[in-house]
Tab-separated table of C-alpha atoms in Angstrom:
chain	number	residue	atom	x	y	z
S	13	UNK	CA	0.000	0.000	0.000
S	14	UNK	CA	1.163	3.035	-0.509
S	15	UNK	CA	0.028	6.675	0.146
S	16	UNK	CA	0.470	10.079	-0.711
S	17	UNK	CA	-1.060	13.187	0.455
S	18	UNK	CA	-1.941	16.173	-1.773
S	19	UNK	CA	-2.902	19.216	-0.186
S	20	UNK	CA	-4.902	17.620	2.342
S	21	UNK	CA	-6.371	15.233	0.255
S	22	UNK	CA	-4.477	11.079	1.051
S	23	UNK	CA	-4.773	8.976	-2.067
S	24	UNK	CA	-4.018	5.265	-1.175
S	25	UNK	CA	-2.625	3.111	-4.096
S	26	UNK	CA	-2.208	-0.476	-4.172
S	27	UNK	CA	0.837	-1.647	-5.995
S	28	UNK	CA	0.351	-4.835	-8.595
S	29	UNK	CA	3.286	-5.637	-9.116
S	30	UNK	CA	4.440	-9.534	-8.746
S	31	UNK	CA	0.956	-10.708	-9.643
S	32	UNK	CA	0.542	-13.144	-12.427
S	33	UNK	CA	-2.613	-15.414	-12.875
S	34	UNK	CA	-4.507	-13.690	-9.868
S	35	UNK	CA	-1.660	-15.033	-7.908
S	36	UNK	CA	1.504	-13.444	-6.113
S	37	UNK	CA	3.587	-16.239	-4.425
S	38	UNK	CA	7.012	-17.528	-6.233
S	39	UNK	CA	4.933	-20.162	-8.294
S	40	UNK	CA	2.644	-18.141	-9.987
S	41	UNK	CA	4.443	-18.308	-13.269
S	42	UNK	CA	4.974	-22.290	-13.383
S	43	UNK	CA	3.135	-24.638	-14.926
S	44	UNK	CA	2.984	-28.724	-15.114
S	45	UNK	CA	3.527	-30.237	-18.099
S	46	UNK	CA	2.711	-34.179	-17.801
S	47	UNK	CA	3.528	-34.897	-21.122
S	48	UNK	CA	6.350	-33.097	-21.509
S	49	UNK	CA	9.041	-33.340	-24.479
S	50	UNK	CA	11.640	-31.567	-23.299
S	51	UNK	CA	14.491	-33.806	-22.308
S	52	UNK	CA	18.209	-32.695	-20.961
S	53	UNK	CA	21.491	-34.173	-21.888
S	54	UNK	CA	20.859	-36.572	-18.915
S	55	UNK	CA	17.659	-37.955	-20.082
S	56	UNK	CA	15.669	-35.924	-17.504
S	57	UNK	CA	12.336	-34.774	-18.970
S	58	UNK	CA	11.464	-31.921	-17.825
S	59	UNK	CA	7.814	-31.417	-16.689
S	60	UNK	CA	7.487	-28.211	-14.578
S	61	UNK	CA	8.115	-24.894	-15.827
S	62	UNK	CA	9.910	-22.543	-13.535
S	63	UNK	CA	9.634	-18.864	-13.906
S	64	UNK	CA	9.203	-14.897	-12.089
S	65	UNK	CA	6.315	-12.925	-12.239
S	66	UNK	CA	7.996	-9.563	-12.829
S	67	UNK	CA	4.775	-7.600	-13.002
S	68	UNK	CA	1.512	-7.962	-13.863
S	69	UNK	CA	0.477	-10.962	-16.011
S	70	UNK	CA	4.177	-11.151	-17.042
S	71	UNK	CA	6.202	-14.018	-16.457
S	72	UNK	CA	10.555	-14.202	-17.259
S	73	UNK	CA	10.778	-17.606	-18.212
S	74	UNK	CA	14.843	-18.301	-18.283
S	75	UNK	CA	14.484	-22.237	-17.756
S	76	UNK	CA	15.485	-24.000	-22.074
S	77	UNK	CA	12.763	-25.473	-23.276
S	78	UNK	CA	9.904	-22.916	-22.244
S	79	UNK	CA	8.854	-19.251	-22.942
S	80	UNK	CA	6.691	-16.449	-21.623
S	81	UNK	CA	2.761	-16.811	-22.599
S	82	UNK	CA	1.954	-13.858	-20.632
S	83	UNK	CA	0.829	-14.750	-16.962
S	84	UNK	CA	2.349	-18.184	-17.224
S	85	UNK	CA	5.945	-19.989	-18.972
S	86	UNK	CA	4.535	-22.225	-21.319
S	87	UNK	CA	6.631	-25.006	-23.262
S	88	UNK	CA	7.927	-24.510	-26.753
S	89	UNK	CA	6.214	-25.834	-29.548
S	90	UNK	CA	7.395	-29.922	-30.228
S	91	UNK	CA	9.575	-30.675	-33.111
S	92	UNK	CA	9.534	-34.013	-34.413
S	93	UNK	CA	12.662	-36.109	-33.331
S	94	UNK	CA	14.000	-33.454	-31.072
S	95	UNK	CA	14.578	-33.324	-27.455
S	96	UNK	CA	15.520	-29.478	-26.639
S	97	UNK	CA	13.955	-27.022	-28.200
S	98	UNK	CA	14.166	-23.195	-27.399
S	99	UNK	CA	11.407	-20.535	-28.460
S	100	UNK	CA	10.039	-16.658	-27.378
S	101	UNK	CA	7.009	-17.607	-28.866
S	102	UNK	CA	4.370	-20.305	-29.880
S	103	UNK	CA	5.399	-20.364	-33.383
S	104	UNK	CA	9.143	-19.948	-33.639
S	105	UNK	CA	10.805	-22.844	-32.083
S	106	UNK	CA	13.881	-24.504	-32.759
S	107	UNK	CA	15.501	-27.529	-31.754
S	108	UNK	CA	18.760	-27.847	-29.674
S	109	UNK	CA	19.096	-30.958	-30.013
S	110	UNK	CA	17.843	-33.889	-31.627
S	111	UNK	CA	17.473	-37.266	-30.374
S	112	UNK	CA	19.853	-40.169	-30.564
S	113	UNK	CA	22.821	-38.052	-29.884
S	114	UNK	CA	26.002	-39.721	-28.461
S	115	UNK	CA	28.138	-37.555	-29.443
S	116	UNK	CA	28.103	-34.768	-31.829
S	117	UNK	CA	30.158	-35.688	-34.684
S	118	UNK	CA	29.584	-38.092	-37.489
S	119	UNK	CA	28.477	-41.538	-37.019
S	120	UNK	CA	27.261	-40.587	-33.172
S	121	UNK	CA	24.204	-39.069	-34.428
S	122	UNK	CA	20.562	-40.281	-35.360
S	123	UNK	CA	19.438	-36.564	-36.841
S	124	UNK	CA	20.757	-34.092	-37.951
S	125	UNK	CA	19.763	-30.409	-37.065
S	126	UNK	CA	18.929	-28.696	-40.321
S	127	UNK	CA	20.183	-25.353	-41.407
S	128	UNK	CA	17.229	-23.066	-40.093
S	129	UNK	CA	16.764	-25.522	-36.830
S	130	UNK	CA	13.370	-26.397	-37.788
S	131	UNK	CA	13.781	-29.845	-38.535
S	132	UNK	CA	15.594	-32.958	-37.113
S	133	UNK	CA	16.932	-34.471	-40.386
S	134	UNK	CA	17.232	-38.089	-40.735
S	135	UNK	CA	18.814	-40.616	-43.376
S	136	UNK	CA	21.356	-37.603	-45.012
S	137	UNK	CA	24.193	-38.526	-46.694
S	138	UNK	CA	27.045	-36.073	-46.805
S	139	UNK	CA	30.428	-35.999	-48.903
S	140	UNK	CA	33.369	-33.618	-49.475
S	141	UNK	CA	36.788	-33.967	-51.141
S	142	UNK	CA	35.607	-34.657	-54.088
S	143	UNK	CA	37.776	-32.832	-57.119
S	144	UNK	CA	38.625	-32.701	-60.455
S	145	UNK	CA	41.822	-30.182	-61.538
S	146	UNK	CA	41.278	-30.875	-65.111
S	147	UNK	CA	37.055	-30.681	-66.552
S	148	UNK	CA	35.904	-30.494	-62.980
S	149	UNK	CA	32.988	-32.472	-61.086
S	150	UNK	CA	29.531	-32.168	-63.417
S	151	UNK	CA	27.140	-34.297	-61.676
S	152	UNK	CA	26.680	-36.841	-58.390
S	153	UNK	CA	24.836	-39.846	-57.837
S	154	UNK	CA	23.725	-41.706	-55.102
S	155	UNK	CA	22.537	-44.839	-55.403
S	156	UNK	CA	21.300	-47.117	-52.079
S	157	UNK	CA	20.504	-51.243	-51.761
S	158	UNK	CA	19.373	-53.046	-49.369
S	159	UNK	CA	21.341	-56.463	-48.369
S	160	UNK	CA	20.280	-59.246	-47.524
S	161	UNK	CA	22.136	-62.203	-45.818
S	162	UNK	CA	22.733	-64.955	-48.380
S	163	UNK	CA	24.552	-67.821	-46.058
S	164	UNK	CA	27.494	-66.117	-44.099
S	165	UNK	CA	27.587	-63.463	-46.309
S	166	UNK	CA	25.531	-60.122	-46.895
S	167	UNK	CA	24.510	-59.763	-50.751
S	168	UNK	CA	23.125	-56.752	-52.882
S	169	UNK	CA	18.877	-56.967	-52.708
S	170	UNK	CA	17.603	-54.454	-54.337
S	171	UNK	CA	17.461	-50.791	-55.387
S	172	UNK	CA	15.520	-48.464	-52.906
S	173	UNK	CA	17.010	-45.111	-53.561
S	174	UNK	CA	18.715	-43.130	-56.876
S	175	UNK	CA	18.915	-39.733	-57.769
S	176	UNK	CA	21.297	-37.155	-59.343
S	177	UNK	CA	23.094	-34.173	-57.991
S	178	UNK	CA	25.749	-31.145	-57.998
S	179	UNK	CA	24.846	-30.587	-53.946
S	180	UNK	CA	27.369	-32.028	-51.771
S	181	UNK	CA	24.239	-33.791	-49.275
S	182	UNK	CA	21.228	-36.086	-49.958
S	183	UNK	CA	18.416	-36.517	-47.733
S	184	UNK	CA	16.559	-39.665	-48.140
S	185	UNK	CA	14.023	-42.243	-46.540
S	186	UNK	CA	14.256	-45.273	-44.753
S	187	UNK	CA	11.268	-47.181	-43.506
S	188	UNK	CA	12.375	-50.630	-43.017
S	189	UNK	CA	14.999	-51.705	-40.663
S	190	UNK	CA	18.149	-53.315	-41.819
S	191	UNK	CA	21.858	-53.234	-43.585
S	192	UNK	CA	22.303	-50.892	-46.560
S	193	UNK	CA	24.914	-50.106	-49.183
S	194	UNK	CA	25.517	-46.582	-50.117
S	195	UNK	CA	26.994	-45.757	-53.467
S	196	UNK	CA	28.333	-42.577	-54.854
S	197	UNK	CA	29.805	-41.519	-58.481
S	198	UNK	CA	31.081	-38.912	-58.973
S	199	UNK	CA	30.859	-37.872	-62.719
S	200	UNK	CA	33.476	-35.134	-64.241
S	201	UNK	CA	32.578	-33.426	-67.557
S	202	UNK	CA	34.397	-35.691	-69.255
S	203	UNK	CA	32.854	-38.896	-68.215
S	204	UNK	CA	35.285	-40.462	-66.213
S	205	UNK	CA	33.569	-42.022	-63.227
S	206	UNK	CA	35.028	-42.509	-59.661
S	207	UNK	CA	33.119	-44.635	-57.049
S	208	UNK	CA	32.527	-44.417	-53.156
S	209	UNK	CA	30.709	-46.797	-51.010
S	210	UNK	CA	29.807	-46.635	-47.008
S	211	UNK	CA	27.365	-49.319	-45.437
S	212	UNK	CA	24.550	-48.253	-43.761
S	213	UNK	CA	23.187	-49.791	-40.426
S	214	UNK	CA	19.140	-48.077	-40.143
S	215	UNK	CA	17.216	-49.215	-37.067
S	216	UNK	CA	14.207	-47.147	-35.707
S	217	UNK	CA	13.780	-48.499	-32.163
S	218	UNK	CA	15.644	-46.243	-30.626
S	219	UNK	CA	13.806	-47.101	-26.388
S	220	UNK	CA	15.731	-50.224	-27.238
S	221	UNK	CA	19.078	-48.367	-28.390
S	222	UNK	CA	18.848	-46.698	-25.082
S	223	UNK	CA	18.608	-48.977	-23.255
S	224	UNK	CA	21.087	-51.037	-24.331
S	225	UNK	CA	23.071	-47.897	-24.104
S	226	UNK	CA	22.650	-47.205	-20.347
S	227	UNK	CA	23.024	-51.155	-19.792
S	228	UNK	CA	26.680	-50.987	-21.481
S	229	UNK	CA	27.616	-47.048	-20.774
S	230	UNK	CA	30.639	-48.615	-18.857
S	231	UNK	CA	31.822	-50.898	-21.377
S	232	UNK	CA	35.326	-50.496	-22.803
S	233	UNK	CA	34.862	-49.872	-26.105
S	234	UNK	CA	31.472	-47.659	-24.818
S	235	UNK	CA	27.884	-47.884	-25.220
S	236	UNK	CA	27.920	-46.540	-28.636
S	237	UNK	CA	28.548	-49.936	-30.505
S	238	UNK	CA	25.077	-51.162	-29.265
S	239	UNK	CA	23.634	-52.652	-32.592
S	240	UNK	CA	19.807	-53.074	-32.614
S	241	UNK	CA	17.995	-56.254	-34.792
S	242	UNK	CA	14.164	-55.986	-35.695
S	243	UNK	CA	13.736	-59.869	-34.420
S	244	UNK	CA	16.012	-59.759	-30.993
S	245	UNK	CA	16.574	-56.196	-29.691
S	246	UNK	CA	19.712	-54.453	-29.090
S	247	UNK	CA	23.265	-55.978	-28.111
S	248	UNK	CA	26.638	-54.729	-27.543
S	249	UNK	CA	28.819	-55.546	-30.730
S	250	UNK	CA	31.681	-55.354	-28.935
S	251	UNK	CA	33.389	-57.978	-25.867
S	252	UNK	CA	36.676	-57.570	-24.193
S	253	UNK	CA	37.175	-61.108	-22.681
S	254	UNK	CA	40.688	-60.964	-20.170
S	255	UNK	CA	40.585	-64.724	-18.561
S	256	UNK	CA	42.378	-65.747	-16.284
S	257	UNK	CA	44.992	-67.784	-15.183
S	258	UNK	CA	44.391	-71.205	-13.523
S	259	UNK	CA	45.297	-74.879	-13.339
S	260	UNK	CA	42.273	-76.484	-14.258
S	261	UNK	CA	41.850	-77.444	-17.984
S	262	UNK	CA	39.026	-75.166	-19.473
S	263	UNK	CA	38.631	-72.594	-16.713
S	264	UNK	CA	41.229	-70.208	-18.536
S	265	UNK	CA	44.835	-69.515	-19.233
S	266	UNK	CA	46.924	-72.674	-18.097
S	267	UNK	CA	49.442	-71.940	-15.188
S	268	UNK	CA	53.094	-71.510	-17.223
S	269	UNK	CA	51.341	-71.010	-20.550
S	270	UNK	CA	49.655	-67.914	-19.764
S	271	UNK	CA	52.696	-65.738	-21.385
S	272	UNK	CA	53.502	-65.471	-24.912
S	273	UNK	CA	57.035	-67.028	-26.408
S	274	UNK	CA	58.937	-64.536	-29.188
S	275	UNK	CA	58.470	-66.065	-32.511
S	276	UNK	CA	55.631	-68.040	-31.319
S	277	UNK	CA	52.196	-68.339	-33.150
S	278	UNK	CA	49.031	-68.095	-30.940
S	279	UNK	CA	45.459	-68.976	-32.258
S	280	UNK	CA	42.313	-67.666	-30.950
S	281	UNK	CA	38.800	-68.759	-31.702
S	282	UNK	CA	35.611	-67.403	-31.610
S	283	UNK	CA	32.242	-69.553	-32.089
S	284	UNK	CA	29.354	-66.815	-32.220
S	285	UNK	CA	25.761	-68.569	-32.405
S	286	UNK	CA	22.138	-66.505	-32.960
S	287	UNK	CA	19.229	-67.121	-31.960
S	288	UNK	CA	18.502	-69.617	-34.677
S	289	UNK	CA	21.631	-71.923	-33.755
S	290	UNK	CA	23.269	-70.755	-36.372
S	291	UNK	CA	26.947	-70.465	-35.354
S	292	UNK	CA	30.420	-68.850	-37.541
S	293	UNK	CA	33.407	-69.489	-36.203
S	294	UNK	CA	36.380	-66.854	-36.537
S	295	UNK	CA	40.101	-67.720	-36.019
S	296	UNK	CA	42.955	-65.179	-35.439
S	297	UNK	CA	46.267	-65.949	-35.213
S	298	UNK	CA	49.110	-64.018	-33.291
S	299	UNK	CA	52.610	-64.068	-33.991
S	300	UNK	CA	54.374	-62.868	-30.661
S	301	UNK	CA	57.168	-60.371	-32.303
S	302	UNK	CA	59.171	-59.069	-29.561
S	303	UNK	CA	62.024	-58.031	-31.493
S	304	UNK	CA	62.552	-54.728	-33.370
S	305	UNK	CA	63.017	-54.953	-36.925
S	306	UNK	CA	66.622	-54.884	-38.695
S	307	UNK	CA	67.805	-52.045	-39.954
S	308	UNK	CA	68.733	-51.033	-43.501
S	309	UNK	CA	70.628	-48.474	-45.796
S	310	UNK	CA	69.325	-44.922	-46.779
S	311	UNK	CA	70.405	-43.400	-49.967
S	312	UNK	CA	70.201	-39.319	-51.019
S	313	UNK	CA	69.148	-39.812	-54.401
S	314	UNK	CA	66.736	-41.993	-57.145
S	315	UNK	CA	66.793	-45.613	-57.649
S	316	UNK	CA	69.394	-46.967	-60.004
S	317	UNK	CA	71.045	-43.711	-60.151
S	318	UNK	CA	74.497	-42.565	-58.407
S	319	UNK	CA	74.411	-41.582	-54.642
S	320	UNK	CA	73.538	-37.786	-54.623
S	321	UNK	CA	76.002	-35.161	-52.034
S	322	UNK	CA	75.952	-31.855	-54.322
S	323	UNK	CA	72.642	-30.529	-56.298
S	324	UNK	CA	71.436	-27.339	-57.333
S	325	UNK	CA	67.867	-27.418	-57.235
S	326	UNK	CA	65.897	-27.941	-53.475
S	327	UNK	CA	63.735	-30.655	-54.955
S	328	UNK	CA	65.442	-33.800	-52.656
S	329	UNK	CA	65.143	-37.399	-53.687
S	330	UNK	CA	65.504	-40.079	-51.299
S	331	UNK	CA	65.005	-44.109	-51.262
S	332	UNK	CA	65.941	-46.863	-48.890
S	333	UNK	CA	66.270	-50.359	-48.823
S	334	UNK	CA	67.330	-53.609	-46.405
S	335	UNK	CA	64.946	-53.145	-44.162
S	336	UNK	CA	63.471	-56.507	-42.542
S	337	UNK	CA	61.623	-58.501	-40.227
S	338	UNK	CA	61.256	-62.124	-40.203
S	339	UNK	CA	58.746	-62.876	-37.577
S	340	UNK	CA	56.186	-60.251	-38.644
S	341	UNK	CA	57.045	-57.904	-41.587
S	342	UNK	CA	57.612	-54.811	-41.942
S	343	UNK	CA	54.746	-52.767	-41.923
S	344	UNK	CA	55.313	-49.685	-42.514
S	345	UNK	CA	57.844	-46.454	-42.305
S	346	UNK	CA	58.644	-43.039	-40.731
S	347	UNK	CA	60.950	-40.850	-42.008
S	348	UNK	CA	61.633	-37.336	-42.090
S	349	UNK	CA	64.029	-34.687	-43.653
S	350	UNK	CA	66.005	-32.485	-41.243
S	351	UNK	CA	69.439	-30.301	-41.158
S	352	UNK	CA	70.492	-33.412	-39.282
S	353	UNK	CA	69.982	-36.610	-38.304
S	354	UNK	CA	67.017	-37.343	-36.218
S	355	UNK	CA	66.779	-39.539	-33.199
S	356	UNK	CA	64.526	-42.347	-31.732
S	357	UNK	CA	63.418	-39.594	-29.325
S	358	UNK	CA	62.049	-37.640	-32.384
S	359	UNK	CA	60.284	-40.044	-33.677
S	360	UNK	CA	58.856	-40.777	-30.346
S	361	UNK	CA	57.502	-37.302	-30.463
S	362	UNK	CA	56.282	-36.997	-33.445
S	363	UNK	CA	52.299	-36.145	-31.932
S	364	UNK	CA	54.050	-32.815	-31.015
S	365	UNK	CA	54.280	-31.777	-34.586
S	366	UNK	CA	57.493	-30.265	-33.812
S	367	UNK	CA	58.746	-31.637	-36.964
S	368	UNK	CA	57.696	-32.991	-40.224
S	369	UNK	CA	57.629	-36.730	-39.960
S	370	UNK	CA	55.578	-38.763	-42.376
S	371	UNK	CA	54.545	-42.456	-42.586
S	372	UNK	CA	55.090	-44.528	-45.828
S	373	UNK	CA	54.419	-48.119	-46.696
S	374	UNK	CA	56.981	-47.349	-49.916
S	375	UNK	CA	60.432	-46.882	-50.329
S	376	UNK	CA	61.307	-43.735	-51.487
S	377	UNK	CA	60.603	-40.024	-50.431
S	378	UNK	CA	60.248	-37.241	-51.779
S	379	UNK	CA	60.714	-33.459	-50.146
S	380	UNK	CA	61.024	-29.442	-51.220
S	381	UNK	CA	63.685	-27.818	-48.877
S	382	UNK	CA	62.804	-24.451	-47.902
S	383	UNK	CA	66.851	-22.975	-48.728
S	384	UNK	CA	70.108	-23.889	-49.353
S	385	UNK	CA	72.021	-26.197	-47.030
S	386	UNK	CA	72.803	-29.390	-46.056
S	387	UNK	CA	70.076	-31.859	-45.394
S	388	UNK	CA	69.429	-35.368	-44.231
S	389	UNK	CA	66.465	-38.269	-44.660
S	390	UNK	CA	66.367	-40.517	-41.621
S	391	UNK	CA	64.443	-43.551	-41.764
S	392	UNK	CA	62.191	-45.688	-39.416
S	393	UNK	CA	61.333	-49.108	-40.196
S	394	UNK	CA	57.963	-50.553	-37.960
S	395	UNK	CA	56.968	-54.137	-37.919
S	396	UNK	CA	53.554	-56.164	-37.525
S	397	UNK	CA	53.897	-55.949	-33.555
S	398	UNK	CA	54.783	-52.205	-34.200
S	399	UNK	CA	58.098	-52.243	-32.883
S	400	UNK	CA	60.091	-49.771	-34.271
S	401	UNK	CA	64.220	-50.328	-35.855
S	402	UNK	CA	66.840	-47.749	-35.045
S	403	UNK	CA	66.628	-44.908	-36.879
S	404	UNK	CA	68.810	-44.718	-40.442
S	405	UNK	CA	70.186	-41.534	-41.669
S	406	UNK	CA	71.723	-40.620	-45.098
S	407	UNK	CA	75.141	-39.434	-45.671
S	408	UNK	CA	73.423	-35.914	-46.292
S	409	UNK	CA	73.046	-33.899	-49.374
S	410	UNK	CA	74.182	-29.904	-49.909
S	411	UNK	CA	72.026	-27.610	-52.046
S	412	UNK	CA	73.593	-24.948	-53.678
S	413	UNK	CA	71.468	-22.798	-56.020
S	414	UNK	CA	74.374	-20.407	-56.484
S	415	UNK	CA	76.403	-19.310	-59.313
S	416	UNK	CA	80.039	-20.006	-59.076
């Protein structure tokens, strides 16, 4: 209440402020929403609105999910396949985020958000990379199967999607659970053809994703590998089996056999049966490698040609050769060019990007020196195990671009 006098004459006036609905307690503004689709990052859905009545009939509705109506924070407007959405009105809503998201990046996610956040998009294919120095790219297309299994084995069915484009993204329907292959061409203007393909897992039970998500969210490889079947529900795809060591035939790793022997082969086999007692069997060997491979000779220089130490142009040529491994192979190699001769230590530390290592599975290199100089191409060799040889280092090769 409050009053004011005017020449004599009191004039009482009774403020209204903080009264929404008829009401002016701290819960005038919220409302219960019993079928609610707003849902957090935790899976909480969120039924009560929460808001302040800041003066008459107006509510300041902060909480996601909800706006101000007026005397009340009402919930946005629902968007099909989307959990969050945000609004200031009844009409313009957009979604936060869609459901089925693990993570947001590719191959995590059931929908995409589309460009105006209106929609949850499902089933797009997306592609980039794609180029052609000489006619360029003229047209796309994106052809989709579905598979069927044939035996052990998953075979082409039949055609359910095909279509022509010069967009870099395809949206496109699925109805019917099951395993799909995805097929782009890419078309330049001269014809020439060059093919992609992805497969393509669809399942629409996603309360049985979850699920089976929550049931495995501690699993080592993660929850994100559950893989759903219209006939049995979802399963983890992935099991990390450690046994243990004992004396008793059967029960696990035999006492004294339990550790691997260097040039050794070990076999391990894996009987998987469905439902329908129908059972493959997989077998994986392992060859126990604890030796580094041997080492070889690195030459400045092309093949067949004389060793290289003088040269004026900063284009350097480099090959290598002698490298081996008899219990598992060489797999692959690291080298890098430097003003010296690297170390083990910099190839340890090659995540730090402090210098310009690259991996091979040839053997020769190629590299553009920034100036004049003396420079160096030191090889790694790594075998099967991943065990890497002691580095290798040419006898070095001076650029001089410099007229006598």
């Amino acid at each position: 209440m409050l009053s004011v006098l005017f020449q004599g004459l009191k004039v009482n006036y009774t403020s209204q402020k903080g009264i929404c609905r008829g009401r002016s307690d701290s819960r005038a503004c919220n409302e219960n929403f019993p079928n609610s689709h707003i849902v957090l990052p935790d899976k909480t859905t969120v039924k009560n609105s929460v808001g302040k009545c800041i003066r008459p009939n107006v509510c300041e509705c902060k909480q996601e999910g909800f706006y101000s109506a007026g005397s009340f924070c009402n919930s946005c407007s629902p968007i099909n396949n989307c959990d969050l959405e945000y609004c200031t009105t009844k009409t313009n809503q957009r979604c936060r985020r869609c459901e089925g998201l693990v993570a947001d990046k590719s191959w995590y996610r059931a929908y995409i958000i589309s460009t105006d956040k209106r929609l949850c998009i499902s089933n797009t294919v997306y592609w980039d990379g794609w180029i052609d120095d000489d006619s360029g790219i003229a047209i796309y297309e994106l052809e989709i199967f579905s598979m069927k299994s044939v035996g052990n084995e998953l075979m082409i069915d039949k055609r359910v999607f095909d279509t022509k484009t010069t967009l870099e993204s395809q949206q496109f329907n699925l109805t019917v659970p099951g395993v799909y292959s995805v097929i782009l061409a890419a078309v330049d203007k001269a014809g020439n053809i060059r093919l992609a393909r992805r497969c393509l897992i669809f399942d629409d039970n996603s309360e049985a994703r979850k699920e089976c998500e929550e049931k495995y969210q501690n699993s080592p490889r993660g929850s994100c590998y559950c893989y759903c079947t219209p006939a049995f529900g979802c399963y983890l795809q992935h099991f990390q089996v450690k046994p243990g060591v004992s004396l008793d035939k059967g029960t696990g790793l035999i006492q004294g056999k339990h550790q691997g022997v260097h040039n050794y082969d070990y076999y391990i086999e894996v009987n998987v049966m469905n439902n329908a007692k129908l059972y493959s069997t997989l077998t994986y060997k392992v060859t126990i490698d604890t030796s580094p491979p041997h080492v070889g000779v690195v030459h400045d220089g092309r093949y067949d040609e004389p060793e290289v130490d003088y040269q004026p142009d900063r284009n350097l040529q480099a090959h290598w050769e002698g490298f081996s491994d008899k219990e598992s192979g060489v797999r692959y190699y690291h080298y890098g060019f430097s003003t010296r001769c690297l170390t083990a230590e910099d190839f340890h530390f090659e995540i730090r990007n402090t210098l310009d290592i690259h991996e091979s599975s040839v053997t020769h290199a190629t590299w553009l020196a920034p100036t004049d100089g003396q420079y160096y191409i030191t090889v790694v060799a790594y075998n099967a195990a991943i065990q890497p040889s002691q580095p290798v280092c040419s006898d070095g090769v001076v650029i001089d671009s410099t007229q006598p």
